[in-house]
PDB file of C-alpha atoms in Angstrom:
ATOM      1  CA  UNK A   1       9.534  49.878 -23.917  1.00  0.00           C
ATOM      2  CA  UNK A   2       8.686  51.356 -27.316  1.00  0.00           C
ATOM      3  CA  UNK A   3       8.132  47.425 -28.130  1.00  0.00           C
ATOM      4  CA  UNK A   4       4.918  47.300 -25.655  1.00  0.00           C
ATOM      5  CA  UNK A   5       3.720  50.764 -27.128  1.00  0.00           C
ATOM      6  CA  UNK A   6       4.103  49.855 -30.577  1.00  0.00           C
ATOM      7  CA  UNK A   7       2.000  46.502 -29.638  1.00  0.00           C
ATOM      8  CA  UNK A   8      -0.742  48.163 -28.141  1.00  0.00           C
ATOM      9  CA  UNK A   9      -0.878  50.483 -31.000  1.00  0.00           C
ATOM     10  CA  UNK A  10      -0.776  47.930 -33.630  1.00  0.00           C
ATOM     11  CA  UNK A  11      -3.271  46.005 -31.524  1.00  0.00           C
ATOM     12  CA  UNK A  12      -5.666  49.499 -31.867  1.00  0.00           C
ATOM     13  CA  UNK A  13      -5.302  49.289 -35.546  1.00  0.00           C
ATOM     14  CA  UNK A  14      -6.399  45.481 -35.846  1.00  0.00           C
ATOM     15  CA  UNK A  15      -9.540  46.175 -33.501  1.00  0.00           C
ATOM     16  CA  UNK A  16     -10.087  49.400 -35.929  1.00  0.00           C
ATOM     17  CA  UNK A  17     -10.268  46.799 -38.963  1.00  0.00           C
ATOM     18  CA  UNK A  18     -12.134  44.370 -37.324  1.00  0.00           C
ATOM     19  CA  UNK A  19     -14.550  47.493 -35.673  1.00  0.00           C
ATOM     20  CA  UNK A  20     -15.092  49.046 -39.346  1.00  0.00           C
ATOM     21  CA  UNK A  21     -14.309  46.332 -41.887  1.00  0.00           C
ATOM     22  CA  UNK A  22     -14.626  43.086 -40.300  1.00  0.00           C
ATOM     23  CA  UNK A  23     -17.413  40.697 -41.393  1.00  0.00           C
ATOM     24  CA  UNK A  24     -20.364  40.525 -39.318  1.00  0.00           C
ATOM     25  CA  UNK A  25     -20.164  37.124 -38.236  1.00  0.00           C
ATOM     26  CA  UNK A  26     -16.224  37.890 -36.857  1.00  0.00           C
ATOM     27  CA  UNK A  27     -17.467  41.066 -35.163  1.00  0.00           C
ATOM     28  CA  UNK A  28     -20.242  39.027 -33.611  1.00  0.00           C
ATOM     29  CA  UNK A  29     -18.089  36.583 -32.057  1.00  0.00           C
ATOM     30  CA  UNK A  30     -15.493  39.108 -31.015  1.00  0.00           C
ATOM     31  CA  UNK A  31     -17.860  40.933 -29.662  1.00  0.00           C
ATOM     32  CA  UNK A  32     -20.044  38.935 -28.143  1.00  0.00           C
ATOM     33  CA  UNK A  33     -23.189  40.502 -30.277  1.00  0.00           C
ATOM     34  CA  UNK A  34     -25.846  38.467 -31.482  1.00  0.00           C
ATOM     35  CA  UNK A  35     -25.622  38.284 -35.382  1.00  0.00           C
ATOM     36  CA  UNK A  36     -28.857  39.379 -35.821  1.00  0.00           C
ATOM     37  CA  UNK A  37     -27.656  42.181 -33.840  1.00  0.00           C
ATOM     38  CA  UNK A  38     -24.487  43.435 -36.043  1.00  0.00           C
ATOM     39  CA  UNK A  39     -26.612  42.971 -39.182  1.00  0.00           C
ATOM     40  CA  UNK A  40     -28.336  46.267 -38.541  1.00  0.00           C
ATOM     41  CA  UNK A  41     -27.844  49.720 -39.488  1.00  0.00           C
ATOM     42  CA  UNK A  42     -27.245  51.442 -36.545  1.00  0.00           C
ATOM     43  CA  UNK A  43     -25.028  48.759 -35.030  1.00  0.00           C
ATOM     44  CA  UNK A  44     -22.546  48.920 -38.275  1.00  0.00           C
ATOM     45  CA  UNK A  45     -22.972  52.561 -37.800  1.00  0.00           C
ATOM     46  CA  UNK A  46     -21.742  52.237 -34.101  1.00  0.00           C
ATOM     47  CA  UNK A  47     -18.479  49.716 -34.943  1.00  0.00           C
ATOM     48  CA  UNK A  48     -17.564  52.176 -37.460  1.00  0.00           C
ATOM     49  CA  UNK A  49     -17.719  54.871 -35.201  1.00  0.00           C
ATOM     50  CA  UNK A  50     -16.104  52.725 -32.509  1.00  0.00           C
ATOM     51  CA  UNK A  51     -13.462  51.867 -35.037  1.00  0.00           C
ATOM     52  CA  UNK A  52     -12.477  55.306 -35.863  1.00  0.00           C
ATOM     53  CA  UNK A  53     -11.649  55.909 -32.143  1.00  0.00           C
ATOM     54  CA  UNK A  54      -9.935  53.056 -32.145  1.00  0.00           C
ATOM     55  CA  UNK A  55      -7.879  53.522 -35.251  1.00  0.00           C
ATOM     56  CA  UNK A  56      -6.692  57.230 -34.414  1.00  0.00           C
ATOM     57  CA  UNK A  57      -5.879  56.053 -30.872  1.00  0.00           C
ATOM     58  CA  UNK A  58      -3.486  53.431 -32.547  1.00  0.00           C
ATOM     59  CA  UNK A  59      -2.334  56.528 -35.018  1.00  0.00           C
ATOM     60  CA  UNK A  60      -1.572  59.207 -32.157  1.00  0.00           C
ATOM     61  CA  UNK A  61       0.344  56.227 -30.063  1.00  0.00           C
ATOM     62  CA  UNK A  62       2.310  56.050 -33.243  1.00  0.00           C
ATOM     63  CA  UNK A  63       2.842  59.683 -34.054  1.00  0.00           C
ATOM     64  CA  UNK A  64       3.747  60.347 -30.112  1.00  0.00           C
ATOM     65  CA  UNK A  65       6.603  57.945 -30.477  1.00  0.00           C
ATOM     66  CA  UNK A  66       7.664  59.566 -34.009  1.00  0.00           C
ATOM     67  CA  UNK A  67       7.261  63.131 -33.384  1.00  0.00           C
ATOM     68  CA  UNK A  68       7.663  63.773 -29.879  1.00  0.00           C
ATOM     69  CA  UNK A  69      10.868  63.141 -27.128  1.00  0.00           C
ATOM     70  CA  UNK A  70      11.040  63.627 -23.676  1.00  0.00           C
ATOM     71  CA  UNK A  71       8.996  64.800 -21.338  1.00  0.00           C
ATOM     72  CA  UNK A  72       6.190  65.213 -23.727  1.00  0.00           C
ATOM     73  CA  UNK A  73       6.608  62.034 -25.059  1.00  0.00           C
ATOM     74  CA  UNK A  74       6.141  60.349 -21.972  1.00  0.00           C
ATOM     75  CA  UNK A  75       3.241  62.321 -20.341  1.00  0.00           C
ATOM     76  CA  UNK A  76       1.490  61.926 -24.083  1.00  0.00           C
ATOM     77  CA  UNK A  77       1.916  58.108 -23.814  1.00  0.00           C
ATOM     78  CA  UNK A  78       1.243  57.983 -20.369  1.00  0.00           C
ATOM     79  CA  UNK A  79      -2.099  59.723 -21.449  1.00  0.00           C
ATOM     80  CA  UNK A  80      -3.207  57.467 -23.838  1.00  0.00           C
ATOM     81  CA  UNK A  81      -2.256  54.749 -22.342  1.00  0.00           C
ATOM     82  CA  UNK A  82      -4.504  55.335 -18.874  1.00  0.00           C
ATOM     83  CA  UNK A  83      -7.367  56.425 -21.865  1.00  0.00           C
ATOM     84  CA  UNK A  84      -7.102  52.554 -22.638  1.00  0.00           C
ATOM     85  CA  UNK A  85      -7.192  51.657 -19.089  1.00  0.00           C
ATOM     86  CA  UNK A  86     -10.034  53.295 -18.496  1.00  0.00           C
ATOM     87  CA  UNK A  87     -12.196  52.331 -21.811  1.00  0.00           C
ATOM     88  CA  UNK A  88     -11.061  48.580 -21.153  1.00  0.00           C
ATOM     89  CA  UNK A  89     -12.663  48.463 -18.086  1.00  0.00           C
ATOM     90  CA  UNK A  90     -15.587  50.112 -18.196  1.00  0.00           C
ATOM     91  CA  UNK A  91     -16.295  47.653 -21.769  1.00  0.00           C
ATOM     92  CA  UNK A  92     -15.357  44.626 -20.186  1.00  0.00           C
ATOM     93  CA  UNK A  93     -18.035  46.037 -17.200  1.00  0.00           C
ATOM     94  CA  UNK A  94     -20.650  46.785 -19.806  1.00  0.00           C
ATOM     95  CA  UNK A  95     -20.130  44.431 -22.470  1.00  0.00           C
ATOM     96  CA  UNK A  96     -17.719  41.957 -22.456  1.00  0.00           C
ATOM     97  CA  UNK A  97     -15.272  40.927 -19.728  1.00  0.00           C
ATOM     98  CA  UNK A  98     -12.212  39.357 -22.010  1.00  0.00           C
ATOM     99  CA  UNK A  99     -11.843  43.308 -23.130  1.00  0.00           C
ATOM    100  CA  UNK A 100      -9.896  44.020 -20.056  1.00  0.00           C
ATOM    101  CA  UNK A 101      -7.726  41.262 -20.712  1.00  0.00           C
ATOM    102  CA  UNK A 102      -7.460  42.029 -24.629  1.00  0.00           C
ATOM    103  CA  UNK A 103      -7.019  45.390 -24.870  1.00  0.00           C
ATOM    104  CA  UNK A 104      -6.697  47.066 -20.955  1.00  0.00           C
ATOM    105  CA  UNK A 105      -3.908  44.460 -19.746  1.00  0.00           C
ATOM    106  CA  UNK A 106      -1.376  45.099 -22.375  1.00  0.00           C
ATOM    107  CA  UNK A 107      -2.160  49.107 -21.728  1.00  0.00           C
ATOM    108  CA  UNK A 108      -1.492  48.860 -18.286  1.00  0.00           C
ATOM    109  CA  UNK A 109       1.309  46.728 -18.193  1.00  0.00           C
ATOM    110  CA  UNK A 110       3.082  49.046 -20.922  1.00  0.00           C
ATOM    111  CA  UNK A 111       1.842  51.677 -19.054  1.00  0.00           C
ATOM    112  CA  UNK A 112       3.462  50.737 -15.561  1.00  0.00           C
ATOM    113  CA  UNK A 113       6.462  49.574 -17.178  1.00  0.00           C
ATOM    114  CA  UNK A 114       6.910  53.108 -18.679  1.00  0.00           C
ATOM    115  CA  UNK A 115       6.237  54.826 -14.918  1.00  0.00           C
ATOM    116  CA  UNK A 116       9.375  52.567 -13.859  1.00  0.00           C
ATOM    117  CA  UNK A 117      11.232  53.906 -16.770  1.00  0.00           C
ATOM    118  CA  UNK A 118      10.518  57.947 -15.245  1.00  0.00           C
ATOM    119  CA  UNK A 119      11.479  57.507 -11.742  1.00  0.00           C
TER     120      UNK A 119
END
């Protein structure tokens, strides 16, 4: 279990790096953006900012595992992880299906896998 969460906290990190420090041409494959696109201002401005949530998302899975037990840990996780749920599919509605699959389906599955471990 703490495997999966680790996973899709490390995976939250990578899309951080990729989000605020990737090149433009990666971010506008991974994205699905036009080049031309990612090139500007307010679209670097928008990955960064997309990055960050990204990054501390990866950070608080982390710290949840680190600092908390129990019950707390649990409903925290559980928390975060339906946050990713929820994100993935409303980006892979309005932007770019494989987001679901990338980031949503490893959420959900740790997710569900942790709701076996509480009953």
């Amino acid at each position: 279990m703490t495997i999966l969460i680790y996973f899709v906290a490390i995976e939250h990190l990578g899309i951080m790096g990729l989000e605020m420090f990737g090149s433009p041409e990666t971010q506008s494959k991974a994205f699905g953006m036009p080049l031309s696109f990612v090139h500007q201002a307010p679209a670097k401005a928008a990955l960064g900012n997309m990055g960050i949530y990204n990054g501390m998302l990866g950070v608080t899975l982390l710290l949840s595992q680190w600092l908390l037990t129990g019950q707390p840990r649990a409903i925290t996780t559980a928390l975060l992880l339906v946050y990713i749920v929820i994100v993935a599919i409303y980006g892979s509605l309005s932007v770019k299906k494989s987001i679901f699959w990338l980031q949503g389906m490893p959420a959900l599955v740790t997710f569900l896998v942790l709701l076996t471990q509480l009953v």
